[in-house]
mmCIF file of C-alpha atoms and ligand atoms in Angstrom:
data_model
loop_
_atom_site.group_PDB
_atom_site.id
_atom_site.type_symbol
_atom_site.label_atom_id
_atom_site.label_comp_id
_atom_site.label_asym_id
_atom_site.label_seq_id
_atom_site.Cartn_x
_atom_site.Cartn_y
_atom_site.Cartn_z
ATOM 1 C CA MET A 45 87.026 40.782 50.587
ATOM 2 C CA ALA A 46 83.961 42.292 52.249
ATOM 3 C CA ASN A 47 83.266 43.637 55.874
ATOM 4 C CA VAL A 48 79.851 42.123 56.883
ATOM 5 C CA ILE A 49 77.707 42.660 59.530
ATOM 6 C CA ALA A 50 77.550 39.234 61.449
ATOM 7 C CA GLY A 51 75.423 40.344 64.430
ATOM 8 C CA ILE A 52 73.493 43.404 65.706
ATOM 9 C CA SER A 53 71.772 44.078 68.908
ATOM 10 C CA SER A 54 70.715 46.801 71.117
ATOM 11 C CA HIS A 55 69.980 47.312 74.827
ATOM 12 C CA LEU A 56 67.909 49.845 76.585
ATOM 13 C CA PRO A 57 67.624 50.736 80.389
ATOM 14 C CA GLU A 58 64.461 49.423 81.988
ATOM 15 C CA ARG A 59 63.226 52.690 83.305
ATOM 16 C CA ILE A 60 60.522 54.363 80.836
ATOM 17 C CA VAL A 61 59.601 57.943 81.276
ATOM 18 C CA THR A 62 56.554 59.244 79.504
ATOM 19 C CA ASN A 63 56.037 62.893 78.236
ATOM 20 C CA ASP A 64 53.120 62.986 80.793
ATOM 21 C CA GLU A 65 55.518 61.994 83.599
ATOM 22 C CA LEU A 66 57.987 64.684 82.560
ATOM 23 C CA SER A 67 55.130 67.214 82.526
ATOM 24 C CA GLN A 68 54.276 66.640 86.189
ATOM 25 C CA ALA A 69 57.777 68.330 87.138
ATOM 26 C CA LEU A 70 58.087 70.695 84.127
ATOM 27 C CA ASP A 71 56.295 73.345 82.355
ATOM 28 C CA THR A 72 55.691 71.023 79.312
ATOM 29 C CA SER A 73 52.655 68.774 77.958
ATOM 30 C CA HIS A 74 52.808 65.507 75.886
ATOM 31 C CA GLU A 75 50.999 67.589 73.141
ATOM 32 C CA TRP A 76 53.936 70.024 72.772
ATOM 33 C CA ILE A 77 56.596 67.300 72.952
ATOM 34 C CA PHE A 78 54.717 64.880 70.610
ATOM 35 C CA THR A 79 53.777 67.394 67.820
ATOM 36 C CA ARG A 80 57.483 69.211 67.695
ATOM 37 C CA THR A 81 59.302 66.000 67.766
ATOM 38 C CA GLY A 82 57.236 62.810 67.531
ATOM 39 C CA ILE A 83 58.777 61.540 70.904
ATOM 40 C CA GLU A 84 56.411 59.757 73.146
ATOM 41 C CA LYS A 85 58.699 58.359 75.585
ATOM 42 C CA ARG A 86 62.231 57.638 76.565
ATOM 43 C CA HIS A 87 64.251 55.166 78.460
ATOM 44 C CA ILE A 88 66.464 56.539 81.378
ATOM 45 C CA ALA A 89 69.557 54.736 82.743
ATOM 46 C CA ALA A 90 69.490 54.353 86.550
ATOM 47 C CA THR A 91 71.737 56.334 89.021
ATOM 48 C CA ASN A 92 74.468 53.612 89.018
ATOM 49 C CA GLU A 93 74.078 52.631 85.375
ATOM 50 C CA PHE A 94 76.567 54.129 82.821
ATOM 51 C CA SER A 95 77.085 54.000 79.123
ATOM 52 C CA SER A 96 79.530 51.167 79.352
ATOM 53 C CA ASP A 97 77.017 49.033 81.201
ATOM 54 C CA LEU A 98 74.507 49.396 78.421
ATOM 55 C CA GLY A 99 77.199 48.546 76.132
ATOM 56 C CA ILE A 100 78.265 45.479 77.730
ATOM 57 C CA THR A 101 74.769 43.890 77.476
ATOM 58 C CA ALA A 102 74.488 45.076 73.618
ATOM 59 C CA ALA A 103 77.984 43.748 73.023
ATOM 60 C CA MET A 104 77.384 40.117 74.395
ATOM 61 C CA VAL A 105 73.978 39.810 72.726
ATOM 62 C CA ALA A 106 75.595 40.755 69.335
ATOM 63 C CA LEU A 107 78.569 38.662 69.808
ATOM 64 C CA GLY A 108 76.232 35.658 70.513
ATOM 65 C CA LYS A 109 74.024 36.417 67.478
ATOM 66 C CA ALA A 110 77.277 36.471 65.358
ATOM 67 C CA GLY A 111 78.611 33.154 66.993
ATOM 68 C CA VAL A 112 81.786 35.011 67.820
ATOM 69 C CA ALA A 113 83.635 34.197 70.990
ATOM 70 C CA PRO A 114 85.010 37.410 73.190
ATOM 71 C CA LYS A 115 88.447 35.696 72.678
ATOM 72 C CA ASP A 116 88.108 35.965 68.969
ATOM 73 C CA VAL A 117 87.323 39.833 68.867
ATOM 74 C CA ASP A 118 90.483 41.725 67.402
ATOM 75 C CA ALA A 119 89.095 45.337 68.096
ATOM 76 C CA ILE A 120 86.358 47.129 70.044
ATOM 77 C CA ILE A 121 85.549 50.374 69.142
ATOM 78 C CA VAL A 122 83.058 52.545 71.153
ATOM 79 C CA SER A 123 81.127 55.544 69.936
ATOM 80 C CA THR A 124 80.117 57.627 73.178
ATOM 81 C CA THR A 125 79.652 61.325 73.891
ATOM 82 C CA THR A 126 78.860 60.332 77.488
ATOM 83 C CA ALA A 127 81.619 58.133 78.502
ATOM 84 C CA ASP A 128 81.532 56.928 82.385
ATOM 85 C CA ARG A 129 84.718 58.797 83.034
ATOM 86 C CA ARG A 130 87.011 61.230 81.307
ATOM 87 C CA PHE A 131 89.367 58.064 80.844
ATOM 88 C CA PRO A 132 89.774 55.093 80.955
ATOM 89 C CA SER A 133 87.777 54.474 77.909
ATOM 90 C CA CYS A 134 84.288 52.752 77.727
ATOM 91 C CA ALA A 135 85.960 50.426 75.276
ATOM 92 C CA CYS A 136 88.601 49.116 77.635
ATOM 93 C CA ARG A 137 86.012 48.727 80.254
ATOM 94 C CA ILE A 138 83.801 46.708 77.916
ATOM 95 C CA GLN A 139 86.821 44.762 76.782
ATOM 96 C CA GLY A 140 87.664 43.811 80.444
ATOM 97 C CA GLU A 141 84.120 42.810 81.432
ATOM 98 C CA ILE A 142 83.265 40.544 78.308
ATOM 99 C CA GLY A 143 86.704 38.912 78.284
ATOM 100 C CA ALA A 144 87.843 39.960 74.913
ATOM 101 C CA ALA A 145 91.405 39.485 75.897
ATOM 102 C CA ARG A 146 93.108 39.694 72.615
ATOM 103 C CA ALA A 147 91.258 42.871 71.437
ATOM 104 C CA PHE A 148 92.554 46.520 71.410
ATOM 105 C CA ALA A 149 89.918 48.839 72.550
ATOM 106 C CA PHE A 150 89.272 52.693 72.334
ATOM 107 C CA ASP A 151 86.513 55.209 72.199
ATOM 108 C CA ILE A 152 85.608 57.785 69.455
ATOM 109 C CA ASN A 153 83.481 60.915 70.145
ATOM 110 C CA ALA A 154 81.567 62.151 67.104
ATOM 111 C CA ALA A 155 78.448 62.975 68.937
ATOM 112 C CA CYS A 156 75.160 62.041 67.289
ATOM 113 C CA ALA A 157 77.096 60.927 64.157
ATOM 114 C CA GLY A 158 79.297 58.752 66.172
ATOM 115 C CA PHE A 159 78.070 55.283 64.792
ATOM 116 C CA ILE A 160 78.820 56.524 61.304
ATOM 117 C CA TYR A 161 82.168 57.550 62.164
ATOM 118 C CA GLY A 162 82.620 54.419 64.018
ATOM 119 C CA LEU A 163 81.697 52.250 60.755
ATOM 120 C CA ALA A 164 83.972 54.218 58.753
ATOM 121 C CA VAL A 165 86.862 53.644 61.317
ATOM 122 C CA ALA A 166 86.108 50.023 61.661
ATOM 123 C CA ASP A 167 86.040 49.387 58.042
ATOM 124 C CA SER A 168 89.176 51.384 57.200
ATOM 125 C CA MET A 169 91.143 49.581 60.113
ATOM 126 C CA MET A 170 89.679 46.189 59.004
ATOM 127 C CA ASN A 171 91.106 46.631 55.476
ATOM 128 C CA SER A 172 94.472 48.200 56.776
ATOM 129 C CA MET A 173 95.300 45.915 59.713
ATOM 130 C CA ARG A 174 93.677 42.721 58.339
ATOM 131 C CA LEU A 175 91.329 42.480 61.553
ATOM 132 C CA LYS A 176 88.787 39.528 61.290
ATOM 133 C CA ASN A 177 86.247 40.585 64.075
ATOM 134 C CA VAL A 178 85.430 44.080 65.107
ATOM 135 C CA LEU A 179 82.855 45.072 67.790
ATOM 136 C CA LEU A 180 81.395 48.442 67.134
ATOM 137 C CA VAL A 181 79.300 49.671 70.145
ATOM 138 C CA ALA A 182 77.465 52.944 70.446
ATOM 139 C CA ALA A 183 76.523 53.575 74.021
ATOM 140 C CA GLU A 184 75.070 56.748 75.351
ATOM 141 C CA THR A 185 73.346 58.121 78.566
ATOM 142 C CA LEU A 186 72.705 61.702 77.500
ATOM 143 C CA THR A 187 70.284 61.898 80.279
ATOM 144 C CA LYS A 188 73.003 62.367 82.731
ATOM 145 C CA PHE A 189 74.307 65.454 80.891
ATOM 146 C CA VAL A 190 70.870 67.415 80.715
ATOM 147 C CA ASP A 191 69.717 70.242 82.746
ATOM 148 C CA TRP A 192 66.443 69.062 84.158
ATOM 149 C CA SER A 193 65.121 72.321 84.508
ATOM 150 C CA ASP A 194 65.501 73.320 80.874
ATOM 151 C CA ARG A 195 62.466 72.140 79.024
ATOM 152 C CA ALA A 196 63.908 73.143 75.496
ATOM 153 C CA THR A 197 66.332 70.388 75.782
ATOM 154 C CA CYS A 198 65.731 67.731 78.593
ATOM 155 C CA VAL A 199 62.491 66.454 76.759
ATOM 156 C CA LEU A 200 64.473 65.457 73.890
ATOM 157 C CA PHE A 201 66.949 62.674 75.205
ATOM 158 C CA GLY A 202 67.074 59.233 75.759
ATOM 159 C CA ASP A 203 69.597 56.597 76.985
ATOM 160 C CA GLY A 204 70.336 53.214 75.046
ATOM 161 C CA ALA A 205 73.314 51.194 73.352
ATOM 162 C CA GLY A 206 73.474 49.336 70.121
ATOM 163 C CA ALA A 207 76.123 46.914 68.900
ATOM 164 C CA PHE A 208 77.426 45.448 65.640
ATOM 165 C CA VAL A 209 79.934 42.618 65.138
ATOM 166 C CA LEU A 210 81.623 43.199 61.890
ATOM 167 C CA GLN A 211 83.418 40.396 60.141
ATOM 168 C CA THR A 212 85.884 40.273 57.053
ATOM 169 C CA VAL A 213 84.869 37.504 54.572
ATOM 170 C CA ASP A 214 86.434 36.604 51.481
ATOM 171 C CA ASP A 215 83.509 36.902 49.235
ATOM 172 C CA PRO A 216 83.739 40.600 47.675
ATOM 173 C CA ALA A 217 80.005 40.263 46.740
ATOM 174 C CA ALA A 218 78.915 39.458 50.458
ATOM 175 C CA GLY A 219 77.814 43.076 51.012
ATOM 176 C CA GLY A 220 78.422 44.414 54.452
ATOM 177 C CA ILE A 221 79.806 48.103 54.577
ATOM 178 C CA ILE A 222 79.580 49.470 51.038
ATOM 179 C CA ALA A 223 80.262 53.011 51.610
ATOM 180 C CA THR A 224 80.898 55.569 54.225
ATOM 181 C CA LYS A 225 81.196 59.552 54.033
ATOM 182 C CA LEU A 226 82.139 61.826 56.608
ATOM 183 C CA TYR A 227 81.915 65.575 57.166
ATOM 184 C CA SER A 228 82.653 68.118 59.943
ATOM 185 C CA ASP A 229 82.212 71.877 60.131
ATOM 186 C CA GLY A 230 83.437 73.657 63.396
ATOM 187 C CA THR A 231 83.181 77.129 62.360
ATOM 188 C CA GLU A 232 81.912 79.288 65.384
ATOM 189 C CA ALA A 233 78.144 79.446 64.685
ATOM 190 C CA LYS A 234 77.855 75.698 63.954
ATOM 191 C CA TYR A 235 80.479 74.784 66.888
ATOM 192 C CA ASN A 236 78.243 76.822 69.344
ATOM 193 C CA SER A 237 74.898 75.659 68.133
ATOM 194 C CA ILE A 238 74.762 72.533 70.175
ATOM 195 C CA LEU A 239 77.204 71.737 72.984
ATOM 196 C CA SER A 240 77.841 70.531 76.458
ATOM 197 C CA HIS A 241 79.368 72.938 78.827
ATOM 198 C CA GLY A 242 81.339 70.421 81.031
ATOM 199 C CA GLY A 243 84.911 69.857 81.305
ATOM 200 C CA PRO A 244 88.058 71.852 82.290
ATOM 201 C CA GLN A 245 86.894 74.878 80.371
ATOM 202 C CA ASN A 246 84.263 75.553 83.281
ATOM 203 C CA GLY A 247 85.075 72.794 85.822
ATOM 204 C CA ASN A 248 82.018 70.785 85.979
ATOM 205 C CA ARG A 249 80.032 67.785 84.524
ATOM 206 C CA GLY A 250 78.027 70.298 82.147
ATOM 207 C CA TYR A 251 74.995 70.189 80.410
ATOM 208 C CA ILE A 252 73.647 70.242 77.120
ATOM 209 C CA THR A 253 72.483 73.698 75.358
ATOM 210 C CA MET A 254 71.103 73.853 71.830
ATOM 211 C CA VAL A 255 70.037 76.809 69.504
ATOM 212 C CA GLY A 256 67.041 74.297 68.572
ATOM 213 C CA ARG A 257 65.836 76.146 65.391
ATOM 214 C CA ALA A 258 69.295 76.332 63.757
ATOM 215 C CA VAL A 259 70.198 72.844 64.570
ATOM 216 C CA PHE A 260 66.914 71.785 63.104
ATOM 217 C CA LYS A 261 67.884 73.336 59.745
ATOM 218 C CA TYR A 262 71.412 72.137 59.847
ATOM 219 C CA ALA A 263 70.386 68.574 60.539
ATOM 220 C CA ILE A 264 67.950 68.489 57.422
ATOM 221 C CA ASP A 265 70.514 70.157 55.155
ATOM 222 C CA CYS A 266 73.426 68.177 56.294
ATOM 223 C CA MET A 267 71.772 64.573 56.309
ATOM 224 C CA ALA A 268 69.644 65.187 53.092
ATOM 225 C CA SER A 269 72.996 66.372 51.106
ATOM 226 C CA SER A 270 75.110 63.537 52.594
ATOM 227 C CA MET A 271 72.655 60.924 51.301
ATOM 228 C CA ASN A 272 72.372 62.524 48.024
ATOM 229 C CA GLU A 273 76.370 62.663 47.549
ATOM 230 C CA ILE A 274 77.086 59.065 48.950
ATOM 231 C CA LEU A 275 74.307 57.723 46.476
ATOM 232 C CA GLU A 276 75.801 59.796 43.609
ATOM 233 C CA GLU A 277 79.308 58.817 44.374
ATOM 234 C CA ASN A 278 78.586 55.027 44.558
ATOM 235 C CA LYS A 279 76.439 55.216 41.306
ATOM 236 C CA MET A 280 73.333 54.278 43.109
ATOM 237 C CA THR A 281 69.711 55.781 43.389
ATOM 238 C CA ILE A 282 67.284 55.677 46.235
ATOM 239 C CA ASP A 283 65.803 52.845 44.277
ATOM 240 C CA ASP A 284 68.678 50.976 45.305
ATOM 241 C CA ILE A 285 68.014 51.281 48.905
ATOM 242 C CA ASP A 286 65.412 49.252 50.862
ATOM 243 C CA TRP A 287 65.292 51.478 53.845
ATOM 244 C CA ILE A 288 66.537 54.863 54.988
ATOM 245 C CA ILE A 289 67.631 54.595 58.788
ATOM 246 C CA PRO A 290 68.743 58.182 60.099
ATOM 247 C CA HIS A 291 69.795 59.639 63.555
ATOM 248 C CA GLN A 292 66.413 59.673 65.438
ATOM 249 C CA ALA A 293 66.574 63.196 66.778
ATOM 250 C CA ASN A 294 63.068 64.449 65.736
ATOM 251 C CA LYS A 295 60.418 62.916 63.325
ATOM 252 C CA ARG A 296 59.761 66.335 61.712
ATOM 253 C CA ILE A 297 63.574 66.565 60.762
ATOM 254 C CA LEU A 298 63.389 63.086 59.161
ATOM 255 C CA GLU A 299 60.236 63.765 57.361
ATOM 256 C CA SER A 300 61.453 67.202 56.028
ATOM 257 C CA MET A 301 64.925 65.657 54.980
ATOM 258 C CA CYS A 302 62.909 63.016 52.824
ATOM 259 C CA LYS A 303 60.635 65.614 51.209
ATOM 260 C CA ILE A 304 63.378 67.974 50.248
ATOM 261 C CA ARG A 305 65.171 65.450 48.129
ATOM 262 C CA ASP A 306 62.104 63.400 47.162
ATOM 263 C CA PHE A 307 62.927 60.346 48.982
ATOM 264 C CA PRO A 308 60.075 58.143 49.683
ATOM 265 C CA ILE A 309 58.822 58.534 52.899
ATOM 266 C CA GLU A 310 57.555 54.996 53.299
ATOM 267 C CA LYS A 311 61.330 53.856 53.058
ATOM 268 C CA LEU A 312 62.067 55.808 56.261
ATOM 269 C CA ILE A 313 62.434 54.055 59.490
ATOM 270 C CA VAL A 314 61.312 56.152 62.602
ATOM 271 C CA THR A 315 61.689 55.001 66.090
ATOM 272 C CA THR A 316 61.816 58.727 67.753
ATOM 273 C CA GLN A 317 58.550 57.933 69.553
ATOM 274 C CA GLU A 318 59.877 54.884 71.498
ATOM 275 C CA HIS A 319 63.479 56.030 72.214
ATOM 276 C CA ALA A 320 63.652 59.760 71.889
ATOM 277 C CA ASN A 321 67.171 61.036 70.856
ATOM 278 C CA THR A 322 69.779 58.641 72.064
ATOM 279 C CA SER A 323 72.664 60.393 70.266
ATOM 280 C CA SER A 324 75.032 57.929 68.444
ATOM 281 C CA ALA A 325 73.047 54.716 69.784
ATOM 282 C CA SER A 326 69.902 55.678 67.712
ATOM 283 C CA ILE A 327 70.863 54.101 64.161
ATOM 284 C CA PRO A 328 71.462 50.683 65.756
ATOM 285 C CA LEU A 329 68.556 51.092 68.237
ATOM 286 C CA ALA A 330 66.352 51.769 65.130
ATOM 287 C CA LEU A 331 67.701 49.004 63.300
ATOM 288 C CA SER A 332 67.097 46.479 65.853
ATOM 289 C CA GLN A 333 63.533 47.687 66.316
ATOM 290 C CA ALA A 334 62.857 47.706 62.548
ATOM 291 C CA MET A 335 64.231 44.030 62.380
ATOM 292 C CA ALA A 336 62.091 42.949 65.278
ATOM 293 C CA ASP A 337 59.037 44.384 63.535
ATOM 294 C CA GLY A 338 59.951 42.452 60.521
ATOM 295 C CA LYS A 339 60.402 45.568 58.266
ATOM 296 C CA VAL A 340 64.045 45.298 57.825
ATOM 297 C CA LYS A 341 65.297 41.619 56.463
ATOM 298 C CA SER A 342 68.428 40.044 55.900
ATOM 299 C CA GLY A 343 69.696 40.957 52.378
ATOM 300 C CA ASP A 344 68.320 44.618 52.701
ATOM 301 C CA THR A 345 70.227 47.631 51.507
ATOM 302 C CA LEU A 346 70.278 50.409 54.219
ATOM 303 C CA LEU A 347 71.147 53.974 54.120
ATOM 304 C CA PHE A 348 72.195 55.504 57.336
ATOM 305 C CA THR A 349 72.660 59.149 57.963
ATOM 306 C CA ALA A 350 73.226 61.456 61.209
ATOM 307 C CA MET A 351 74.343 64.855 62.201
ATOM 308 C CA GLY A 352 75.430 66.032 65.702
ATOM 309 C CA ALA A 353 77.467 68.517 67.808
ATOM 310 C CA GLY A 354 80.606 69.659 66.054
ATOM 311 C CA LEU A 355 79.106 69.855 63.398
ATOM 312 C CA VAL A 356 79.769 66.382 62.362
ATOM 313 C CA TRP A 357 77.629 64.316 60.096
ATOM 314 C CA GLY A 358 77.818 61.601 57.432
ATOM 315 C CA ALA A 359 76.100 58.646 55.676
ATOM 316 C CA SER A 360 76.646 55.006 55.233
ATOM 317 C CA ILE A 361 75.375 52.311 52.767
ATOM 318 C CA VAL A 362 75.366 48.763 54.067
ATOM 319 C CA ARG A 363 73.856 45.411 53.068
ATOM 320 C CA ILE A 364 72.858 43.253 56.116
HETATM 321 O O1 LIG B 115 70.813 65.277 67.889
HETATM 322 C C1 LIG B 115 71.473 66.289 67.814
HETATM 323 C C2 LIG B 115 70.394 67.202 66.848
HETATM 324 N N1 LIG B 115 69.404 67.912 67.422
HETATM 325 C C3 LIG B 115 68.308 68.184 67.043
HETATM 326 O O2 LIG B 115 68.146 67.835 65.877
HETATM 327 C C4 LIG B 115 67.321 69.063 67.539
HETATM 328 C C5 LIG B 115 66.873 70.125 66.430
HETATM 329 N N2 LIG B 115 65.817 71.056 66.982
HETATM 330 C C6 LIG B 115 64.547 70.530 67.258
HETATM 331 O O3 LIG B 115 64.126 69.497 67.289
HETATM 332 C C7 LIG B 115 63.493 71.691 67.681
HETATM 333 O O4 LIG B 115 64.032 72.962 67.382
HETATM 334 C C8 LIG B 115 63.129 71.443 68.948
HETATM 335 C C9 LIG B 115 61.991 70.339 69.078
HETATM 336 C C10 LIG B 115 64.114 71.494 69.985
HETATM 337 C C11 LIG B 115 62.370 72.926 69.331
HETATM 338 O O5 LIG B 115 61.050 73.023 68.597
HETATM 339 P P1 LIG B 115 60.821 74.580 67.815
HETATM 340 O O6 LIG B 115 59.746 74.555 67.023
HETATM 341 O O7 LIG B 115 62.238 75.088 67.192
HETATM 342 O O8 LIG B 115 60.539 75.209 69.001
HETATM 343 P P2 LIG B 115 61.156 76.609 69.714
HETATM 344 O O9 LIG B 115 62.668 76.309 70.315
HETATM 345 O O10 LIG B 115 61.348 77.699 68.750
HETATM 346 O O11 LIG B 115 60.343 77.043 70.876
HETATM 347 C C12 LIG B 115 59.009 77.573 70.492
HETATM 348 C C13 LIG B 115 58.241 77.867 71.731
HETATM 349 C C14 LIG B 115 58.890 78.712 72.832
HETATM 350 O O12 LIG B 115 58.227 79.442 73.612
HETATM 351 P P3 LIG B 115 57.959 81.202 73.144
HETATM 352 O O13 LIG B 115 59.136 81.772 73.095
HETATM 353 O O14 LIG B 115 57.299 80.940 71.595
HETATM 354 O O15 LIG B 115 56.728 81.555 73.985
HETATM 355 C C15 LIG B 115 59.730 77.867 73.923
HETATM 356 O O16 LIG B 115 60.094 78.380 75.123
HETATM 357 O O17 LIG B 115 58.142 76.558 72.676
HETATM 358 C C16 LIG B 115 58.785 76.853 74.024
HETATM 359 N N3 LIG B 115 59.177 75.506 74.410
HETATM 360 C C17 LIG B 115 58.285 74.607 75.042
HETATM 361 N N4 LIG B 115 57.162 74.419 75.362
HETATM 362 C C18 LIG B 115 56.595 73.514 76.188
HETATM 363 C C19 LIG B 115 60.479 75.130 74.183
HETATM 364 N N5 LIG B 115 60.653 73.641 74.798
HETATM 365 C C20 LIG B 115 59.263 73.481 75.363
HETATM 366 C C21 LIG B 115 58.858 72.330 75.905
HETATM 367 N N6 LIG B 115 57.231 72.414 76.132
HETATM 368 N N7 LIG B 115 59.510 71.036 76.377
#
């Protein structure tokens, strides 16, 4: 048996905001944003467009590509840090809207590492509950949770969604999800290094704050070590990997992460310039873009890694 990726898609809001546009209302510049982060632009959801709306479109396209009817979906798992509401879940809204009447549905929140957490949850539920078709969606609208007067954070984020249709097949050599590895560290300094202040603790929707320099360093260390460990545990080396697709927070983080472990930079997929940081949606967005560009092809072995608020981080190896 193997849990393969039968369909992949992504969806972005229509509105694109460039660095120049941001610098009209904020004390910043294209030069600062681009040289520090690699970001050139980001997509921003409309006022009445929420994470589940982006997820619905991504989900329908992925199901179409997989040739799976909504009625044949067994489970919907949605990774989001920016759900439309506290409850019900985005997953339930998506289930209702796409007509996946047989599926059970729930959200998970593992911040920017949510897609890798979602892959691990889907993989283990497919094995333990004998599920045939699972829809994994990552849908985020971080721009609704930034303080637009804080130049140190608001320039970093964008909105978007991605979806995988995961399917159990009999052939154990069929690839799909090969391995996943998850980590968390909620000790005080790390817990407080990147967070959203919203919720019952202070009674409002809240906004993101971040100790940028510390998070920069944690991101490099966490992602580089998780990639090393997952390769070692699975008796693989970087030579067995065709492409590294990390969470797209900052181009400089991604390049440093490869540099400190001697991972070849030519294998790195970077889409930070196009999408900015879309939290857990960034890996499926980057993968979709790399497939559209003709870089990533069917049969390629991919190494995903991500780190986010919590701290949470992890890595996954998949063959598509
Ligand atoms: O997805 C979760 C993971 N998140 C991340 O991975 C983000 C990690 N951190 C980073 O990517 C970087 O730390 C940032 C891009 C956020 C910041 O870059 P930095 O090189 O660490 O800059 P800094 O925070 O140390 O700030 C340097 C200067 C400061 O001015 P002074 O105090 O030196 O005068 C800031 O006020 O840059 C200033 N600054 C800006 N200037 C123009 C901060 N934001 C901006 C801005 N435009 N947008």
